Each structure stands twice: as C-alpha cells, then as structure tokens.
PDB file of C-alpha atoms in Angstrom:
ATOM      1  CA  UNK W  18    -109.089 143.131 -98.381  1.00 31.00           C
ATOM      2  CA  UNK W  19    -110.411 144.647-100.807  1.00 35.00           C
ATOM      3  CA  UNK W  20    -112.702 143.117-102.672  1.00 39.00           C
ATOM      4  CA  UNK W  21    -114.180 145.910-104.305  1.00 36.00           C
ATOM      5  CA  UNK W  22    -115.337 144.482-100.691  1.00 39.00           C
ATOM      6  CA  UNK W  23    -121.330 144.118-109.166  1.00 33.00           C
ATOM      7  CA  UNK W  24    -125.394 143.814-111.869  1.00 32.00           C
ATOM      8  CA  UNK W  25    -128.831 143.887-112.777  1.00 27.00           C
ATOM      9  CA  UNK W  26    -132.449 142.858-113.855  1.00 29.00           C
ATOM     10  CA  UNK W  27    -133.426 139.842-115.079  1.00 26.00           C
ATOM     11  CA  UNK W  28    -135.695 137.010-114.094  1.00 26.00           C
ATOM     12  CA  UNK W  29    -136.341 133.773-116.500  1.00 26.00           C
ATOM     13  CA  UNK W  30    -140.248 132.800-116.427  1.00 28.00           C
ATOM     14  CA  UNK W  31    -140.686 129.119-116.581  1.00 27.00           C
ATOM     15  CA  UNK W  32    -143.713 128.600-117.844  1.00 28.00           C
ATOM     16  CA  UNK W  33    -145.804 125.174-118.088  1.00 32.00           C
ATOM     17  CA  UNK W  34    -148.342 123.958-120.484  1.00 30.00           C
ATOM     18  CA  UNK W  35    -151.189 122.118-120.065  1.00 32.00           C
ATOM     19  CA  UNK W  36    -152.761 119.163-122.353  1.00 34.00           C
ATOM     20  CA  UNK W  37    -155.621 116.920-122.505  1.00 36.00           C
ATOM     21  CA  UNK W  38    -155.362 113.213-122.307  1.00 35.00           C
ATOM     22  CA  UNK W  39    -155.245 111.861-125.963  1.00 35.00           C
ATOM     23  CA  UNK W  40    -157.565 109.626-126.238  1.00 35.00           C
ATOM     24  CA  UNK W  41    -157.516 105.866-125.964  1.00 37.00           C
ATOM     25  CA  UNK W  42    -159.247 104.807-129.223  1.00 40.00           C
ATOM     26  CA  UNK W  43    -161.723 102.189-126.592  1.00 40.00           C
ATOM     27  CA  UNK W  44    -165.133 103.003-126.939  1.00 41.00           C
ATOM     28  CA  UNK W  45    -166.655 104.492-123.704  1.00 42.00           C
ATOM     29  CA  UNK W  46    -170.061 103.760-122.007  1.00 40.00           C
ATOM     30  CA  UNK W  47    -173.017 106.740-122.693  1.00 42.00           C
ATOM     31  CA  UNK W  48    -172.529 106.723-118.981  1.00 44.00           C
ATOM     32  CA  UNK W  49    -168.641 107.905-119.378  1.00 43.00           C
ATOM     33  CA  UNK W  50    -166.961 111.095-119.572  1.00 42.00           C
ATOM     34  CA  UNK W  51    -163.752 112.608-120.724  1.00 45.00           C
ATOM     35  CA  UNK W  52    -161.439 113.917-118.314  1.00 48.00           C
ATOM     36  CA  UNK W  53    -158.093 116.199-119.370  1.00 47.00           C
ATOM     37  CA  UNK W  54    -155.731 116.366-116.948  1.00 51.00           C
ATOM     38  CA  UNK W  55    -153.012 119.366-116.286  1.00 52.00           C
ATOM     39  CA  UNK W  56    -149.261 118.830-115.973  1.00 51.00           C
ATOM     40  CA  UNK W  57    -147.440 119.957-113.397  1.00 56.00           C
ATOM     41  CA  UNK W  58    -146.457 123.017-112.629  1.00 59.00           C
ATOM     42  CA  UNK W  59    -142.868 123.920-112.943  1.00 62.00           C
ATOM     43  CA  UNK W  60    -141.352 124.202-109.522  1.00 70.00           C
ATOM     44  CA  UNK W  61    -140.609 128.204-108.278  1.00 79.00           C
ATOM     45  CA  UNK W  62    -136.697 129.012-108.300  1.00 81.00           C
ATOM     46  CA  UNK W  63    -135.225 129.469-105.000  1.00 82.00           C
ATOM     47  CA  UNK W  64    -135.758 132.761-103.477  1.00 91.00           C
ATOM     48  CA  UNK W  65    -133.901 135.869-103.061  1.00 94.00           C
ATOM     49  CA  UNK W  66    -132.325 136.542-100.000  1.00 96.00           C
ATOM     50  CA  UNK W  67    -133.965 139.155 -97.239  1.00 96.00           C
ATOM     51  CA  UNK W  68    -132.971 142.786 -97.706  1.00 97.00           C
ATOM     52  CA  UNK W  69    -131.423 143.750 -94.252  1.00 97.00           C
ATOM     53  CA  UNK W  70    -130.935 140.307 -93.322  1.00 97.00           C
ATOM     54  CA  UNK W  71    -127.907 139.294 -90.816  1.00 98.00           C
ATOM     55  CA  UNK W  72    -125.235 136.323 -90.792  1.00 98.00           C
ATOM     56  CA  UNK W  73    -122.718 135.292 -88.151  1.00 98.00           C
ATOM     57  CA  UNK W  74    -119.730 134.987 -91.155  1.00 98.00           C
ATOM     58  CA  UNK W  75    -116.400 133.609 -90.451  1.00 98.00           C
ATOM     59  CA  UNK W  76    -113.371 135.657 -92.806  1.00 98.00           C
ATOM     60  CA  UNK W  77    -113.222 132.761 -95.077  1.00 98.00           C
ATOM     61  CA  UNK W  78    -117.271 132.087 -95.853  1.00 98.00           C
ATOM     62  CA  UNK W  79    -117.530 136.214 -96.206  1.00 98.00           C
ATOM     63  CA  UNK W  80    -114.566 136.204 -99.118  1.00 96.00           C
ATOM     64  CA  UNK W  81    -116.346 133.185-100.635  1.00 97.00           C
ATOM     65  CA  UNK W  82    -118.230 133.936-104.012  1.00 95.00           C
ATOM     66  CA  UNK W  83    -121.746 132.104-102.095  1.00 96.00           C
ATOM     67  CA  UNK W  84    -122.967 131.731 -99.292  1.00 97.00           C
ATOM     68  CA  UNK W  85    -125.867 129.418 -97.900  1.00 94.00           C
ATOM     69  CA  UNK W  86    -125.974 130.508 -94.356  1.00 94.00           C
ATOM     70  CA  UNK W  87    -129.505 131.260 -92.942  1.00 96.00           C
ATOM     71  CA  UNK W  88    -129.932 134.233 -91.188  1.00 97.00           C
ATOM     72  CA  UNK W  89    -129.116 134.975 -87.706  1.00 97.00           C
ATOM     73  CA  UNK W  90    -131.516 138.258 -86.208  1.00 97.00           C
ATOM     74  CA  UNK W  91    -129.933 140.846 -86.162  1.00 96.00           C
ATOM     75  CA  UNK W  92    -130.668 141.244 -82.530  1.00 96.00           C
ATOM     76  CA  UNK W  93    -128.078 138.112 -81.750  1.00 97.00           C
ATOM     77  CA  UNK W  94    -123.864 138.347 -83.190  1.00 97.00           C
ATOM     78  CA  UNK W  95    -123.331 138.690 -86.422  1.00 98.00           C
ATOM     79  CA  UNK W  96    -120.713 139.769 -88.398  1.00 98.00           C
ATOM     80  CA  UNK W  97    -122.655 140.531 -91.651  1.00 98.00           C
ATOM     81  CA  UNK W  98    -125.592 142.496 -92.759  1.00 98.00           C
ATOM     82  CA  UNK W  99    -126.872 142.467 -96.213  1.00 98.00           C
ATOM     83  CA  UNK W 100    -127.489 145.936 -97.561  1.00 98.00           C
ATOM     84  CA  UNK W 101    -128.570 145.297-101.156  1.00 98.00           C
ATOM     85  CA  UNK W 102    -130.047 142.329-103.295  1.00 98.00           C
ATOM     86  CA  UNK W 103    -130.362 142.939-106.946  1.00 96.00           C
ATOM     87  CA  UNK W 104    -131.634 140.798-110.157  1.00 95.00           C
ATOM     88  CA  UNK W 105    -128.635 139.545-112.185  1.00 95.00           C
ATOM     89  CA  UNK W 106    -127.886 140.385-116.044  1.00 90.00           C
ATOM     90  CA  UNK W 107    -126.917 136.889-117.948  1.00 85.00           C
ATOM     91  CA  UNK W 108    -128.222 137.644-121.403  1.00 80.00           C
ATOM     92  CA  UNK W 109    -126.065 138.374-123.640  1.00 80.00           C
ATOM     93  CA  UNK W 110    -126.680 139.040-127.213  1.00 77.00           C
ATOM     94  CA  UNK W 111    -129.383 136.635-126.732  1.00 77.00           C
ATOM     95  CA  UNK W 112    -127.667 134.142-125.203  1.00 79.00           C
ATOM     96  CA  UNK W 113    -127.882 133.062-120.968  1.00 82.00           C
ATOM     97  CA  UNK W 114    -124.486 133.660-119.156  1.00 88.00           C
ATOM     98  CA  UNK W 115    -123.540 130.973-116.453  1.00 90.00           C
ATOM     99  CA  UNK W 116    -123.903 132.583-112.871  1.00 92.00           C
ATOM    100  CA  UNK W 117    -119.916 131.972-112.015  1.00 90.00           C
ATOM    101  CA  UNK W 118    -118.737 133.684-116.139  1.00 92.00           C
ATOM    102  CA  UNK W 119    -116.630 136.771-115.537  1.00 91.00           C
ATOM    103  CA  UNK W 120    -118.710 139.229-117.348  1.00 90.00           C
ATOM    104  CA  UNK W 121    -121.545 138.033-114.420  1.00 91.00           C
ATOM    105  CA  UNK W 122    -119.390 138.273-111.823  1.00 93.00           C
ATOM    106  CA  UNK W 123    -118.188 141.500-112.584  1.00 92.00           C
ATOM    107  CA  UNK W 124    -121.099 143.221-112.541  1.00 94.00           C
ATOM    108  CA  UNK W 125    -121.369 142.194-108.740  1.00 95.00           C
ATOM    109  CA  UNK W 126    -118.349 143.728-108.513  1.00 95.00           C
ATOM    110  CA  UNK W 127    -119.099 147.133-109.713  1.00 95.00           C
ATOM    111  CA  UNK W 128    -122.439 147.452-108.333  1.00 97.00           C
ATOM    112  CA  UNK W 129    -121.809 146.172-104.882  1.00 97.00           C
ATOM    113  CA  UNK W 130    -118.960 148.867-103.809  1.00 97.00           C
ATOM    114  CA  UNK W 131    -121.130 151.618-105.149  1.00 97.00           C
ATOM    115  CA  UNK W 132    -124.275 150.587-103.404  1.00 98.00           C
ATOM    116  CA  UNK W 133    -121.859 150.467-100.313  1.00 98.00           C
ATOM    117  CA  UNK W 134    -120.793 153.791-100.504  1.00 98.00           C
ATOM    118  CA  UNK W 135    -124.268 155.031-100.729  1.00 98.00           C
ATOM    119  CA  UNK W 136    -125.622 153.027 -98.025  1.00 98.00           C
ATOM    120  CA  UNK W 137    -122.519 154.273 -95.072  1.00 98.00           C
ATOM    121  CA  UNK W 138    -122.071 157.372 -96.340  1.00 98.00           C
ATOM    122  CA  UNK W 139    -119.280 159.182 -95.705  1.00 98.00           C
ATOM    123  CA  UNK W 140    -116.590 160.539 -97.881  1.00 98.00           C
ATOM    124  CA  UNK W 141    -114.597 158.917-100.061  1.00 97.00           C
ATOM    125  CA  UNK W 142    -111.643 159.269 -97.867  1.00 98.00           C
ATOM    126  CA  UNK W 143    -113.567 158.284 -94.593  1.00 98.00           C
ATOM    127  CA  UNK W 144    -115.003 155.147 -96.361  1.00 98.00           C
ATOM    128  CA  UNK W 145    -110.845 154.449 -96.861  1.00 98.00           C
ATOM    129  CA  UNK W 146    -110.062 155.105 -93.223  1.00 98.00           C
ATOM    130  CA  UNK W 147    -112.645 152.537 -92.486  1.00 98.00           C
ATOM    131  CA  UNK W 148    -112.484 148.972 -91.674  1.00 98.00           C
ATOM    132  CA  UNK W 149    -116.105 148.214 -93.330  1.00 98.00           C
ATOM    133  CA  UNK W 150    -116.295 146.890 -96.184  1.00 98.00           C
ATOM    134  CA  UNK W 151    -118.427 145.256 -99.182  1.00 98.00           C
ATOM    135  CA  UNK W 152    -118.721 141.509-100.007  1.00 98.00           C
ATOM    136  CA  UNK W 153    -121.036 140.160-102.300  1.00 97.00           C
ATOM    137  CA  UNK W 154    -122.734 136.762-103.306  1.00 97.00           C
ATOM    138  CA  UNK W 155    -124.631 134.912-106.034  1.00 96.00           C
ATOM    139  CA  UNK W 156    -126.416 131.643-106.599  1.00 95.00           C
ATOM    140  CA  UNK W 157    -124.535 128.332-106.309  1.00 94.00           C
ATOM    141  CA  UNK W 158    -124.175 126.651-110.118  1.00 92.00           C
ATOM    142  CA  UNK W 159    -127.505 124.422-109.233  1.00 93.00           C
ATOM    143  CA  UNK W 160    -129.622 127.221-107.864  1.00 94.00           C
ATOM    144  CA  UNK W 161    -128.422 128.972-111.255  1.00 93.00           C
ATOM    145  CA  UNK W 162    -129.565 125.978-112.760  1.00 92.00           C
ATOM    146  CA  UNK W 163    -133.284 125.818-110.923  1.00 93.00           C
ATOM    147  CA  UNK W 164    -134.049 130.078-112.315  1.00 92.00           C
ATOM    148  CA  UNK W 165    -132.410 131.927-109.180  1.00 94.00           C
ATOM    149  CA  UNK W 166    -130.793 134.922-110.547  1.00 94.00           C
ATOM    150  CA  UNK W 167    -130.247 137.604-107.683  1.00 96.00           C
ATOM    151  CA  UNK W 168    -127.455 138.971-106.320  1.00 97.00           C
ATOM    152  CA  UNK W 169    -126.629 139.871-102.544  1.00 98.00           C
ATOM    153  CA  UNK W 170    -124.197 142.475-101.474  1.00 98.00           C
ATOM    154  CA  UNK W 171    -123.013 142.701 -96.960  1.00 98.00           C
ATOM    155  CA  UNK W 172    -121.250 145.059 -95.226  1.00 98.00           C
ATOM    156  CA  UNK W 173    -118.999 143.423 -92.624  1.00 98.00           C
ATOM    157  CA  UNK W 174    -116.163 145.269 -90.885  1.00 98.00           C
ATOM    158  CA  UNK W 175    -112.418 143.784 -90.708  1.00 98.00           C
ATOM    159  CA  UNK W 176    -111.434 143.032 -86.778  1.00 98.00           C
ATOM    160  CA  UNK W 177    -107.967 142.481 -88.438  1.00 97.00           C
ATOM    161  CA  UNK W 178    -106.371 140.620 -91.455  1.00 96.00           C
ATOM    162  CA  UNK W 179    -108.178 137.580 -92.140  1.00 97.00           C
ATOM    163  CA  UNK W 180    -110.578 138.105 -88.839  1.00 98.00           C
ATOM    164  CA  UNK W 181    -113.906 139.732 -88.892  1.00 98.00           C
ATOM    165  CA  UNK W 182    -115.589 142.333 -86.513  1.00 98.00           C
ATOM    166  CA  UNK W 183    -119.210 141.726 -84.875  1.00 98.00           C
ATOM    167  CA  UNK W 184    -121.170 144.444 -86.327  1.00 98.00           C
ATOM    168  CA  UNK W 185    -122.736 146.873 -84.133  1.00 94.00           C
ATOM    169  CA  UNK W 186    -125.136 149.668 -83.988  1.00 92.00           C
ATOM    170  CA  UNK W 187    -127.098 151.284 -87.239  1.00 94.00           C
ATOM    171  CA  UNK W 188    -125.348 151.139 -90.407  1.00 97.00           C
ATOM    172  CA  UNK W 189    -127.036 152.927 -92.854  1.00 98.00           C
ATOM    173  CA  UNK W 190    -125.302 156.447 -93.062  1.00 98.00           C
ATOM    174  CA  UNK W 191    -123.001 154.742 -90.429  1.00 98.00           C
ATOM    175  CA  UNK W 192    -119.553 156.810 -92.159  1.00 98.00           C
ATOM    176  CA  UNK W 193    -121.926 159.938 -92.420  1.00 98.00           C
ATOM    177  CA  UNK W 194    -121.560 160.865 -87.875  1.00 97.00           C
ATOM    178  CA  UNK W 195    -118.748 161.221 -86.078  1.00 97.00           C
ATOM    179  CA  UNK W 196    -119.734 158.835 -83.687  1.00 97.00           C
ATOM    180  CA  UNK W 197    -120.120 155.352 -86.926  1.00 97.00           C
ATOM    181  CA  UNK W 198    -116.647 156.988 -88.081  1.00 97.00           C
ATOM    182  CA  UNK W 199    -114.844 156.474 -84.655  1.00 97.00           C
ATOM    183  CA  UNK W 200    -116.439 152.547 -84.081  1.00 97.00           C
ATOM    184  CA  UNK W 201    -115.112 151.315 -87.696  1.00 98.00           C
ATOM    185  CA  UNK W 202    -112.254 153.237 -87.673  1.00 98.00           C
ATOM    186  CA  UNK W 203    -108.899 152.135 -88.734  1.00 98.00           C
ATOM    187  CA  UNK W 204    -105.815 151.363 -86.154  1.00 98.00           C
ATOM    188  CA  UNK W 205    -102.257 149.747 -85.888  1.00 98.00           C
ATOM    189  CA  UNK W 206    -100.587 148.095 -83.526  1.00 98.00           C
ATOM    190  CA  UNK W 207     -97.504 149.480 -83.738  1.00 97.00           C
ATOM    191  CA  UNK W 208     -95.769 152.084 -86.262  1.00 96.00           C
ATOM    192  CA  UNK W 209     -96.551 151.502 -89.793  1.00 94.00           C
ATOM    193  CA  UNK W 210     -93.598 149.816 -91.030  1.00 92.00           C
ATOM    194  CA  UNK W 211     -91.924 148.046 -88.160  1.00 95.00           C
ATOM    195  CA  UNK W 212     -92.241 144.170 -87.790  1.00 95.00           C
ATOM    196  CA  UNK W 213     -94.995 144.630 -85.307  1.00 95.00           C
ATOM    197  CA  UNK W 214     -97.391 146.707 -87.029  1.00 96.00           C
ATOM    198  CA  UNK W 215    -101.112 144.652 -88.499  1.00 97.00           C
ATOM    199  CA  UNK W 216    -104.001 147.125 -89.356  1.00 97.00           C
ATOM    200  CA  UNK W 217    -106.789 146.606 -86.864  1.00 98.00           C
ATOM    201  CA  UNK W 218    -109.971 147.993 -86.057  1.00 98.00           C
ATOM    202  CA  UNK W 219    -110.051 150.862 -83.435  1.00 97.00           C
ATOM    203  CA  UNK W 220    -111.638 148.935 -81.127  1.00 95.00           C
ATOM    204  CA  UNK W 221    -108.945 146.633 -80.258  1.00 96.00           C
ATOM    205  CA  UNK W 222    -105.190 147.561 -78.581  1.00 96.00           C
ATOM    206  CA  UNK W 223    -103.780 149.794 -80.456  1.00 97.00           C
ATOM    207  CA  UNK W 224    -101.078 152.355 -80.813  1.00 97.00           C
ATOM    208  CA  UNK W 225    -101.471 153.974 -83.934  1.00 98.00           C
ATOM    209  CA  UNK W 226    -104.306 155.146 -86.102  1.00 98.00           C
ATOM    210  CA  UNK W 227    -104.983 155.938 -89.746  1.00 98.00           C
ATOM    211  CA  UNK W 228    -105.561 159.631 -90.270  1.00 98.00           C
ATOM    212  CA  UNK W 229    -106.052 160.971 -93.788  1.00 98.00           C
ATOM    213  CA  UNK W 230    -105.303 159.493 -96.988  1.00 98.00           C
ATOM    214  CA  UNK W 231    -102.762 160.560-100.260  1.00 98.00           C
ATOM    215  CA  UNK W 232    -104.852 160.096-103.399  1.00 97.00           C
ATOM    216  CA  UNK W 233    -102.757 158.893-106.475  1.00 97.00           C
ATOM    217  CA  UNK W 234    -103.490 159.141-109.908  1.00 95.00           C
ATOM    218  CA  UNK W 235    -104.813 155.700-111.594  1.00 94.00           C
ATOM    219  CA  UNK W 236    -103.151 154.020-114.179  1.00 96.00           C
ATOM    220  CA  UNK W 237    -100.183 151.991-114.090  1.00 96.00           C
ATOM    221  CA  UNK W 238     -98.680 151.262-110.832  1.00 98.00           C
ATOM    222  CA  UNK W 239     -96.138 154.258-110.695  1.00 96.00           C
ATOM    223  CA  UNK W 240     -93.329 152.246-108.993  1.00 97.00           C
ATOM    224  CA  UNK W 241     -92.710 152.162-105.127  1.00 96.00           C
ATOM    225  CA  UNK W 242     -90.540 155.360-105.243  1.00 97.00           C
ATOM    226  CA  UNK W 243     -92.807 157.382-106.860  1.00 97.00           C
ATOM    227  CA  UNK W 244     -95.784 156.344-104.674  1.00 97.00           C
ATOM    228  CA  UNK W 245     -93.646 156.166-101.651  1.00 96.00           C
ATOM    229  CA  UNK W 246     -92.436 159.885-102.348  1.00 97.00           C
ATOM    230  CA  UNK W 247     -95.833 161.255-103.226  1.00 97.00           C
ATOM    231  CA  UNK W 248     -96.789 161.001 -98.970  1.00 97.00           C
ATOM    232  CA  UNK W 249     -93.790 162.171 -97.210  1.00 97.00           C
ATOM    233  CA  UNK W 250     -94.884 166.023 -97.252  1.00 97.00           C
ATOM    234  CA  UNK W 251     -98.991 165.680 -97.116  1.00 97.00           C
ATOM    235  CA  UNK W 252     -98.734 162.787 -94.176  1.00 98.00           C
ATOM    236  CA  UNK W 253     -95.712 164.839 -92.578  1.00 97.00           C
ATOM    237  CA  UNK W 254     -98.095 167.846 -92.663  1.00 96.00           C
ATOM    238  CA  UNK W 255    -101.275 165.689 -91.494  1.00 97.00           C
ATOM    239  CA  UNK W 256     -99.325 164.169 -88.251  1.00 97.00           C
ATOM    240  CA  UNK W 257     -98.200 167.709 -87.300  1.00 96.00           C
ATOM    241  CA  UNK W 258    -102.133 168.972 -87.282  1.00 96.00           C
ATOM    242  CA  UNK W 259    -103.269 165.893 -85.070  1.00 95.00           C
ATOM    243  CA  UNK W 260    -100.001 166.927 -82.526  1.00 95.00           C
ATOM    244  CA  UNK W 261     -99.895 168.342 -79.674  1.00 92.00           C
ATOM    245  CA  UNK W 262     -96.913 169.898 -80.381  1.00 88.00           C
ATOM    246  CA  UNK W 263     -95.807 171.235 -83.825  1.00 82.00           C
ATOM    247  CA  UNK W 264     -91.954 171.268 -82.960  1.00 86.00           C
ATOM    248  CA  UNK W 265     -92.566 167.023 -81.495  1.00 89.00           C
ATOM    249  CA  UNK W 266     -93.926 164.903 -83.315  1.00 94.00           C
ATOM    250  CA  UNK W 267     -94.426 161.198 -85.198  1.00 96.00           C
ATOM    251  CA  UNK W 268     -96.101 160.497 -88.124  1.00 97.00           C
ATOM    252  CA  UNK W 269     -96.008 157.195 -90.466  1.00 97.00           C
ATOM    253  CA  UNK W 270     -96.714 157.080 -94.712  1.00 97.00           C
ATOM    254  CA  UNK W 271     -97.991 154.004 -95.750  1.00 96.00           C
ATOM    255  CA  UNK W 272     -97.948 153.307 -99.585  1.00 96.00           C
ATOM    256  CA  UNK W 273     -99.505 150.836-101.807  1.00 96.00           C
ATOM    257  CA  UNK W 274     -98.027 147.787-103.007  1.00 96.00           C
ATOM    258  CA  UNK W 275     -98.030 146.466-106.509  1.00 97.00           C
ATOM    259  CA  UNK W 276    -100.490 143.654-105.529  1.00 96.00           C
ATOM    260  CA  UNK W 277    -102.625 146.597-103.467  1.00 95.00           C
ATOM    261  CA  UNK W 278    -102.605 148.879-106.478  1.00 97.00           C
ATOM    262  CA  UNK W 279    -103.841 146.277-109.097  1.00 95.00           C
ATOM    263  CA  UNK W 280    -107.068 145.086-106.386  1.00 91.00           C
ATOM    264  CA  UNK W 281    -107.882 148.881-106.619  1.00 92.00           C
ATOM    265  CA  UNK W 282    -105.970 150.773-103.754  1.00 96.00           C
ATOM    266  CA  UNK W 283    -104.896 153.940-105.817  1.00 97.00           C
ATOM    267  CA  UNK W 284    -104.407 156.041-102.216  1.00 98.00           C
ATOM    268  CA  UNK W 285    -101.807 155.994 -99.852  1.00 98.00           C
ATOM    269  CA  UNK W 286    -102.604 156.083 -95.596  1.00 98.00           C
ATOM    270  CA  UNK W 287    -101.021 158.671 -93.642  1.00 98.00           C
ATOM    271  CA  UNK W 288    -100.625 157.580 -89.705  1.00 98.00           C
ATOM    272  CA  UNK W 289    -100.026 159.384 -86.299  1.00 98.00           C
ATOM    273  CA  UNK W 290     -99.841 158.385 -82.838  1.00 97.00           C
ATOM    274  CA  UNK W 291    -102.790 157.357 -81.475  1.00 95.00           C
TER     275      UNK W 291
END
C-alpha cells in the first residue's frame, strides 16, 4: 500500500451581522420603548480532529479519503494514530476549491508523507524496510460546506496486504531505534518470487526478511529487464553480508513492477532467510 501512505493554512471565518428591527409605522405609547434584536450567529465549522488521537480502523477505512469514526483511547487496541493535523489551502486565484478536487487532495498527499518521515524518524532505507505507512483524511463534502478546512495524517502498520496490525509502543521516532525498526520490520512468508510469498510484519510467522534496498533513478519506468538486473549484485552482496557462511547462502531480490513504479516505488528490495 503506497498511498504516499499533502496542504497549508486557511480557515474561512463566517461572520454574522446584527440589524435593528424596522419600525412598523404604528404609533407607540409614551411608555413604550423600541427594541432591537440580533440575527443568530452562523454555526461554527465542525472542529478539526485532535492530534495524537488514536483510531481502530480496518484496512478499507484507513485508505478511504474521509473518516468519521470516533477516537479510541490510545491505551486500548488501535490501528491508527494521528501524528499531524493542518489546514487546507483551498483558494486558487481567489476561487474556492472543492475539498475533493485533485489539487486539494494532492496537497495532502505530499504533506503527510513528508511529515511522516519526520515523525517516525530513521533513514529513507529504514522507512522502506518498515511496514509503517502514512494515510490521510480530509473533511467530507458536507463538513467542508459547513466550513471545515483541515487535513489529518495518520500512521498505520501493515500486517500483510489488505490488513492492518495493531500499533504498540511509542511511535514518535520509532524507526530511529533498533527495537522500533525490528518491531515494524518487513518480512516474507516464503522466498520472494515463489507462489507462497507474501509480505508480512515480522511479528507474524515468516521465513525471509527484507534486509536492504536498491535505489533506482526516478523517471520513466526503465522496463522489467533493467530494474531486475540492477539488483542482482547489490542483493547478492547484501545476502552474503548477513549469512553465517560466505560460501553457502541464499538471497532474493524483489524489483518494482510498472504499476508500483507509477505509485512511487523507485527502489527494489533485497531479501535473505531469517
């Protein structure tokens, strides 16, 4: 799931005016007084989500554009934690953009992954070897029409394809520490490229582990032959480095497909038995 797992400030203030009642034209008695009444104030926009709140989301809910679930205590089971809340920039050349417009959504899709990197820490490679991902939400169209203009960035952990794992422990800076990287590391159920292979979090049953990445130059997809060839030597060397014997060892290489490349995965993964 590389929905990357973006936006900036603007809140629209709604103001209400008060006006005096117009005279009815009827004479008043000397003892009568004129009264003025205020028009009711506009309702405030729905509040923004609370930062560092936790949610117990299923996978499908985590990859949806909006989320109206209630937070749960972070001490109870949860699969998502909000690590950043910000304001949407919905103005373009003086025109108000719809919250579900491509421009607004692309802002969040850029900002949340950048803030995710700062929040979980670690190097780019360490994040690529992790099952932690960033997901994000914006108000519903109805909430936006009522004045809501926020975005919410959450961190989730993949248990396997289409399933989230419970979050445990401190998440701020988690990938900057060896125990945190191990807790959310990426493993495999079998040798990469075989029918039984599936990526899983390493706390699940597994037999292989992702040990390093092979960075590839961004741009047009170079084709399967080139991305496949790019990882042969680096992954063989990586496999030898973690093996008990330099003469008898296994290694694997998983290269990005054209669709994964289009989604932003410009790197391959080196694997070794675990």
